[in-house]
Amino acid sequence: MIKSSELILNPDGSVYHLNLKPEHIAHDIIFVGDQNRVEKITQFFDTIEFSTQKREFKTQTGTLNGKRITVMSTGIGPDNIDIVINELDALVNIDLETRQPKEQLTSLNIIRIGTSGSLHADIPVDSFVMSKYGLGLDNMLRSYLIDGVSNPAFEDAFVSHTNWDARKGKPYVIACSEKLEKIIESDKMHKGITATAGGFYGPQGRVLRLNIQDENLNSKMDSFKFQDNRITNLEMETAAIYGLSALLGHQALSLNAIIANRASGTFSEDPYKAVDELIAYTLKKLSAK
């Protein structure tokens, strides 16, 4: 039995941070970072059956074209992803009354819709990027036993190319769900490696009043390639989503609307339109399954 100190439940029996019970979620789940973006997606639903929010975690579940879908805000960063995916998994794969893992496990489909900046001139603003791989620079997933889902050759190539400082912990690489990739892909999607940082400023090469450990890291990342895969964008969630999903047996895919291009120095004239178009694209693909 899983102890109450390990799986914390609220007085009403819901999981602690998300404030959800098993019946509140669908098997198809869309992640967004910003809680205000949840209703930007659910406004297209035919019905909304459930809505709740605790802290930055806002959840709505409804139907679109007969398909039940949950939309959830995760907040920012790999630490929040650790909370969200573990608690979602508990909702479907642990009996919350007996505190025992279920014999028959359920696999969730998780798609992240986010915004990001491109590192390459040929991935322009207002385009879409699908993360073929998540490259974790954050070190969160190293708290788990990840050898069965990670890619050591890929990781070693990145460490060598960037002269990565071992004191920061070893980066990890996790592939996306091939099942979801086939459902969502089209010629509208660029594909590549999404690097996941553990912070917004120093970990992404931004300098305000603090010097950073490697001021050339971003340029090294720009030139990195592994088996024709290059790093297309940098954000704070994808690799953690891929890693925990793979470990727990869920399917995960991360999509980004490109609103800035660092190589060309350009920014989208209407970033909200780019996000809305990615939302419409994803919902059409997902609800047509």
Coordinates of C-alpha atoms in Angstrom, one line a residue:
M1 CA 0.0 0.0 0.0
I2 CA 1.2 3.5 -0.9
K3 CA 1.5 5.5 2.3
S4 CA -0.5 8.7 2.8
S5 CA 2.7 10.7 3.1
E6 CA 3.7 9.6 -0.5
L7 CA 0.3 9.9 -2.2
I8 CA -1.3 12.9 -0.6
L9 CA -5.1 13.3 -1.0
N10 CA -7.4 16.1 -0.1
P11 CA -10.3 15.6 2.4
D12 CA -12.7 15.0 -0.5
G13 CA -10.4 12.2 -2.0
S14 CA -9.0 14.3 -4.8
V15 CA -5.2 14.3 -5.6
Y16 CA -3.5 17.0 -3.6
H17 CA -2.2 19.6 -6.1
L18 CA -4.5 19.1 -9.1
N19 CA -7.7 18.8 -7.0
L20 CA -9.0 16.1 -9.3
K21 CA -10.7 12.8 -9.0
P22 CA -10.5 10.0 -11.6
E23 CA -13.9 10.8 -13.2
H24 CA -12.8 14.4 -13.9
I25 CA -10.3 13.6 -16.6
A26 CA -10.4 12.2 -20.1
H27 CA -7.7 9.9 -21.6
D28 CA -6.8 12.6 -24.1
I29 CA -5.2 15.6 -22.3
I30 CA -3.9 18.9 -23.6
F31 CA -1.3 20.7 -21.5
V32 CA -0.8 24.5 -21.6
G33 CA 1.5 26.5 -19.4
D34 CA -0.7 29.5 -18.8
Q35 CA -4.0 29.0 -16.9
N36 CA -5.6 31.7 -19.1
R37 CA -4.9 29.6 -22.2
V38 CA -7.2 26.8 -21.0
E39 CA -10.4 28.5 -22.1
K40 CA -8.7 29.6 -25.4
I41 CA -9.0 25.9 -26.2
T42 CA -12.2 24.8 -24.4
Q43 CA -14.1 27.7 -26.1
F44 CA -14.1 25.4 -29.2
F45 CA -15.7 22.5 -27.3
D46 CA -19.3 21.4 -27.8
T47 CA -19.8 20.9 -24.1
I48 CA -17.8 21.4 -20.9
E49 CA -18.7 19.0 -18.1
F50 CA -16.2 19.9 -15.4
S51 CA -14.0 22.8 -14.4
T52 CA -11.7 23.4 -11.4
Q53 CA -8.6 25.3 -10.4
K54 CA -6.1 25.0 -7.6
R55 CA -3.1 27.3 -7.6
E56 CA -1.8 27.4 -11.2
F57 CA -3.4 24.1 -12.1
K58 CA -6.6 24.8 -14.0
T59 CA -8.5 21.9 -15.5
Q60 CA -11.5 21.7 -17.8
T61 CA -13.0 18.6 -19.4
G62 CA -15.5 18.5 -22.2
T63 CA -16.3 17.1 -25.6
L64 CA -15.5 18.1 -29.2
N65 CA -17.0 16.2 -32.1
G66 CA -18.0 13.4 -29.6
K67 CA -14.4 13.1 -28.2
R68 CA -13.8 13.7 -24.5
I69 CA -10.8 15.9 -23.9
T70 CA -9.2 17.5 -20.8
V71 CA -7.3 20.7 -21.0
M72 CA -5.0 21.5 -18.1
S73 CA -2.5 24.3 -17.2
T74 CA 0.7 23.1 -15.8
G75 CA 2.4 26.3 -14.8
I76 CA 6.1 26.8 -15.7
G77 CA 9.0 24.4 -15.4
P78 CA 10.0 20.8 -15.0
D79 CA 9.2 20.8 -11.2
N80 CA 5.5 21.5 -12.0
I81 CA 5.6 18.7 -14.7
D82 CA 6.8 16.3 -12.0
I83 CA 3.7 17.1 -9.9
V84 CA 1.2 17.1 -12.8
I85 CA 2.2 13.9 -14.5
N86 CA 2.6 11.9 -11.3
E87 CA -0.8 13.0 -10.1
L88 CA -2.5 12.3 -13.4
D89 CA -1.0 8.9 -13.5
A90 CA -2.2 8.3 -9.9
L91 CA -5.7 9.1 -11.0
V92 CA -5.8 6.4 -13.7
N93 CA -3.4 3.8 -12.4
I94 CA -3.7 3.8 -8.6
D95 CA -6.9 2.8 -6.7
L96 CA -7.2 5.9 -4.5
E97 CA -9.2 4.1 -1.9
T98 CA -7.0 1.0 -1.4
R99 CA -3.8 3.0 -2.3
Q100 CA -2.7 0.0 -4.5
P101 CA -1.5 0.2 -8.1
K102 CA -4.1 -1.2 -10.5
E103 CA -3.4 -4.5 -12.3
Q104 CA -4.7 -3.1 -15.6
L105 CA -2.8 0.1 -16.4
T106 CA -4.2 3.0 -18.5
S107 CA -2.1 4.9 -21.0
L108 CA -3.0 8.6 -21.4
N109 CA -2.4 10.7 -24.5
I110 CA -0.8 14.0 -23.5
I111 CA -0.2 16.8 -26.0
R112 CA 1.5 20.1 -25.0
I113 CA 0.6 23.3 -26.8
G114 CA 3.1 26.0 -26.1
T115 CA 5.0 29.0 -27.5
S116 CA 8.7 29.2 -28.2
G117 CA 11.4 31.0 -30.0
S118 CA 13.2 29.4 -33.0
L119 CA 17.0 29.1 -33.1
H120 CA 17.2 28.9 -37.0
A121 CA 16.3 31.3 -39.7
D122 CA 14.5 28.7 -41.8
I123 CA 12.0 28.1 -39.0
P124 CA 10.1 31.4 -39.3
V125 CA 7.8 33.2 -36.9
D126 CA 4.2 31.9 -37.0
S127 CA 5.3 28.4 -37.9
F128 CA 4.7 25.2 -35.9
V129 CA 7.4 23.0 -34.3
M130 CA 6.9 19.4 -33.2
S131 CA 9.4 18.1 -30.7
K132 CA 10.8 14.9 -32.0
Y133 CA 13.1 14.7 -29.0
G134 CA 13.2 16.5 -25.6
L135 CA 16.7 17.4 -24.4
G136 CA 16.6 17.9 -20.7
L137 CA 19.1 20.4 -19.3
D138 CA 17.1 20.7 -16.0
N139 CA 18.3 17.5 -14.2
M140 CA 14.8 16.8 -12.7
L141 CA 14.4 13.4 -14.4
R142 CA 17.7 12.2 -13.0
S143 CA 15.9 11.6 -9.7
Y144 CA 14.3 8.6 -11.5
L145 CA 15.7 5.4 -13.1
I146 CA 15.7 6.5 -16.7
D147 CA 18.1 4.2 -18.4
G148 CA 15.3 2.3 -20.1
V149 CA 13.8 5.4 -21.8
S150 CA 16.8 7.7 -22.4
N151 CA 19.3 7.9 -25.3
P152 CA 22.9 7.7 -23.9
A153 CA 24.6 8.1 -27.3
F154 CA 22.6 11.2 -28.0
E155 CA 23.3 12.6 -24.6
D156 CA 27.1 11.9 -24.9
A157 CA 27.2 13.6 -28.3
F158 CA 25.6 16.7 -26.8
V159 CA 27.9 16.7 -23.8
S160 CA 30.9 16.5 -26.0
H161 CA 29.8 19.1 -28.5
T162 CA 29.0 21.7 -25.9
N163 CA 31.8 20.8 -23.5
W164 CA 29.1 20.5 -20.9
D165 CA 30.2 21.1 -17.3
A166 CA 29.5 17.8 -15.3
R167 CA 28.8 19.8 -12.2
K168 CA 25.5 20.8 -13.7
G169 CA 24.4 17.2 -14.0
K170 CA 24.1 15.2 -17.2
P171 CA 21.5 16.2 -19.8
Y172 CA 19.0 13.5 -20.8
V173 CA 17.3 12.8 -24.1
I174 CA 13.8 11.3 -24.5
A175 CA 11.9 10.7 -27.8
C176 CA 8.3 11.7 -28.4
S177 CA 5.4 9.3 -28.8
E178 CA 5.5 7.8 -32.3
K179 CA 1.8 7.1 -32.0
L180 CA 0.9 10.8 -31.4
E181 CA 3.5 12.0 -33.9
K182 CA 1.7 10.1 -36.7
I183 CA -1.7 11.5 -35.7
I184 CA -0.5 15.2 -35.5
E185 CA 2.2 15.5 -38.1
S186 CA 1.8 17.2 -41.5
D187 CA 3.8 19.3 -43.9
K188 CA 3.0 22.3 -41.7
M189 CA 5.1 20.9 -38.9
H190 CA 8.9 21.4 -38.5
K191 CA 10.5 18.7 -36.4
G192 CA 13.6 18.8 -34.2
I193 CA 15.0 18.7 -30.7
T194 CA 13.4 20.9 -28.0
A195 CA 15.8 21.8 -25.2
T196 CA 14.2 22.0 -21.8
A197 CA 15.9 24.4 -19.3
G198 CA 15.3 24.5 -15.6
G199 CA 14.9 28.2 -15.5
F200 CA 14.2 31.3 -17.7
Y201 CA 17.2 33.5 -17.2
G202 CA 20.6 32.0 -16.6
P203 CA 19.6 28.5 -17.7
Q204 CA 18.6 29.9 -21.1
G205 CA 21.6 32.1 -21.5
R206 CA 20.0 35.4 -20.4
V207 CA 22.2 37.8 -18.5
L208 CA 20.8 40.5 -16.3
R209 CA 23.1 41.1 -13.2
L210 CA 24.5 37.6 -12.9
N211 CA 27.3 36.1 -15.0
I212 CA 26.5 32.6 -16.3
Q213 CA 28.6 29.5 -16.3
D214 CA 28.9 29.2 -20.1
E215 CA 28.2 32.3 -22.1
N216 CA 28.6 30.4 -25.4
L217 CA 26.2 27.6 -24.6
N218 CA 23.4 28.9 -26.8
S219 CA 25.7 29.2 -29.9
K220 CA 27.0 25.7 -29.3
M221 CA 23.4 24.4 -29.1
D222 CA 22.6 26.2 -32.4
S223 CA 25.3 24.2 -34.2
F224 CA 24.5 20.8 -32.6
K225 CA 23.2 17.9 -34.7
F226 CA 22.6 14.3 -34.0
Q227 CA 21.4 11.9 -36.7
D228 CA 20.2 14.9 -38.8
N229 CA 18.2 16.2 -35.8
R230 CA 19.0 19.8 -34.7
I231 CA 17.9 21.8 -31.7
T232 CA 15.0 23.9 -32.9
N233 CA 13.8 25.7 -29.8
L234 CA 14.3 26.2 -26.1
E235 CA 11.6 26.1 -23.3
M236 CA 11.0 24.7 -19.9
E237 CA 8.7 21.6 -20.0
T238 CA 9.0 19.2 -23.0
A239 CA 11.8 16.9 -21.9
A240 CA 10.2 16.4 -18.5
I241 CA 6.9 15.6 -20.0
Y242 CA 8.5 13.1 -22.4
G243 CA 10.6 11.5 -19.7
L244 CA 7.9 10.9 -17.1
S245 CA 5.3 9.9 -19.7
A246 CA 7.7 7.3 -21.1
L247 CA 8.6 5.9 -17.6
L248 CA 4.9 5.7 -16.7
G249 CA 3.6 4.3 -20.0
H250 CA 1.8 7.3 -21.3
Q251 CA 2.0 8.8 -24.8
A252 CA 3.3 12.4 -25.1
L253 CA 3.9 15.0 -27.8
S254 CA 4.9 18.6 -27.6
L255 CA 3.9 21.3 -30.1
N256 CA 5.0 25.0 -30.2
A257 CA 3.9 28.0 -32.1
I258 CA 7.0 29.9 -33.0
I259 CA 6.5 33.6 -32.0
A260 CA 10.2 34.7 -32.2
N261 CA 13.2 33.9 -34.4
R262 CA 16.5 34.5 -32.6
A263 CA 18.5 34.0 -35.8
S264 CA 16.7 36.7 -37.8
G265 CA 15.8 38.9 -34.8
T266 CA 12.2 38.9 -35.6
F267 CA 9.0 38.6 -33.5
S268 CA 5.5 37.7 -34.7
E269 CA 3.3 40.6 -35.6
D270 CA 0.4 38.7 -34.0
P271 CA 1.6 36.0 -31.6
Y272 CA -2.0 35.3 -30.4
K273 CA -3.1 34.4 -33.9
A274 CA -0.2 32.0 -34.2
V275 CA -1.2 30.2 -31.0
D276 CA -4.9 30.2 -32.0
E277 CA -4.0 28.6 -35.3
L278 CA -1.9 25.9 -33.6
I279 CA -4.8 25.2 -31.2
A280 CA -7.3 24.9 -34.1
Y281 CA -4.8 22.6 -36.0
T282 CA -4.3 20.3 -32.9
L283 CA -8.0 20.1 -32.0
K284 CA -8.9 19.1 -35.6
K285 CA -6.3 16.4 -35.7
L286 CA -7.1 15.1 -32.2
S287 CA -10.9 15.0 -32.5
A288 CA -10.6 13.3 -35.9
K289 CA -8.9 10.2 -34.4

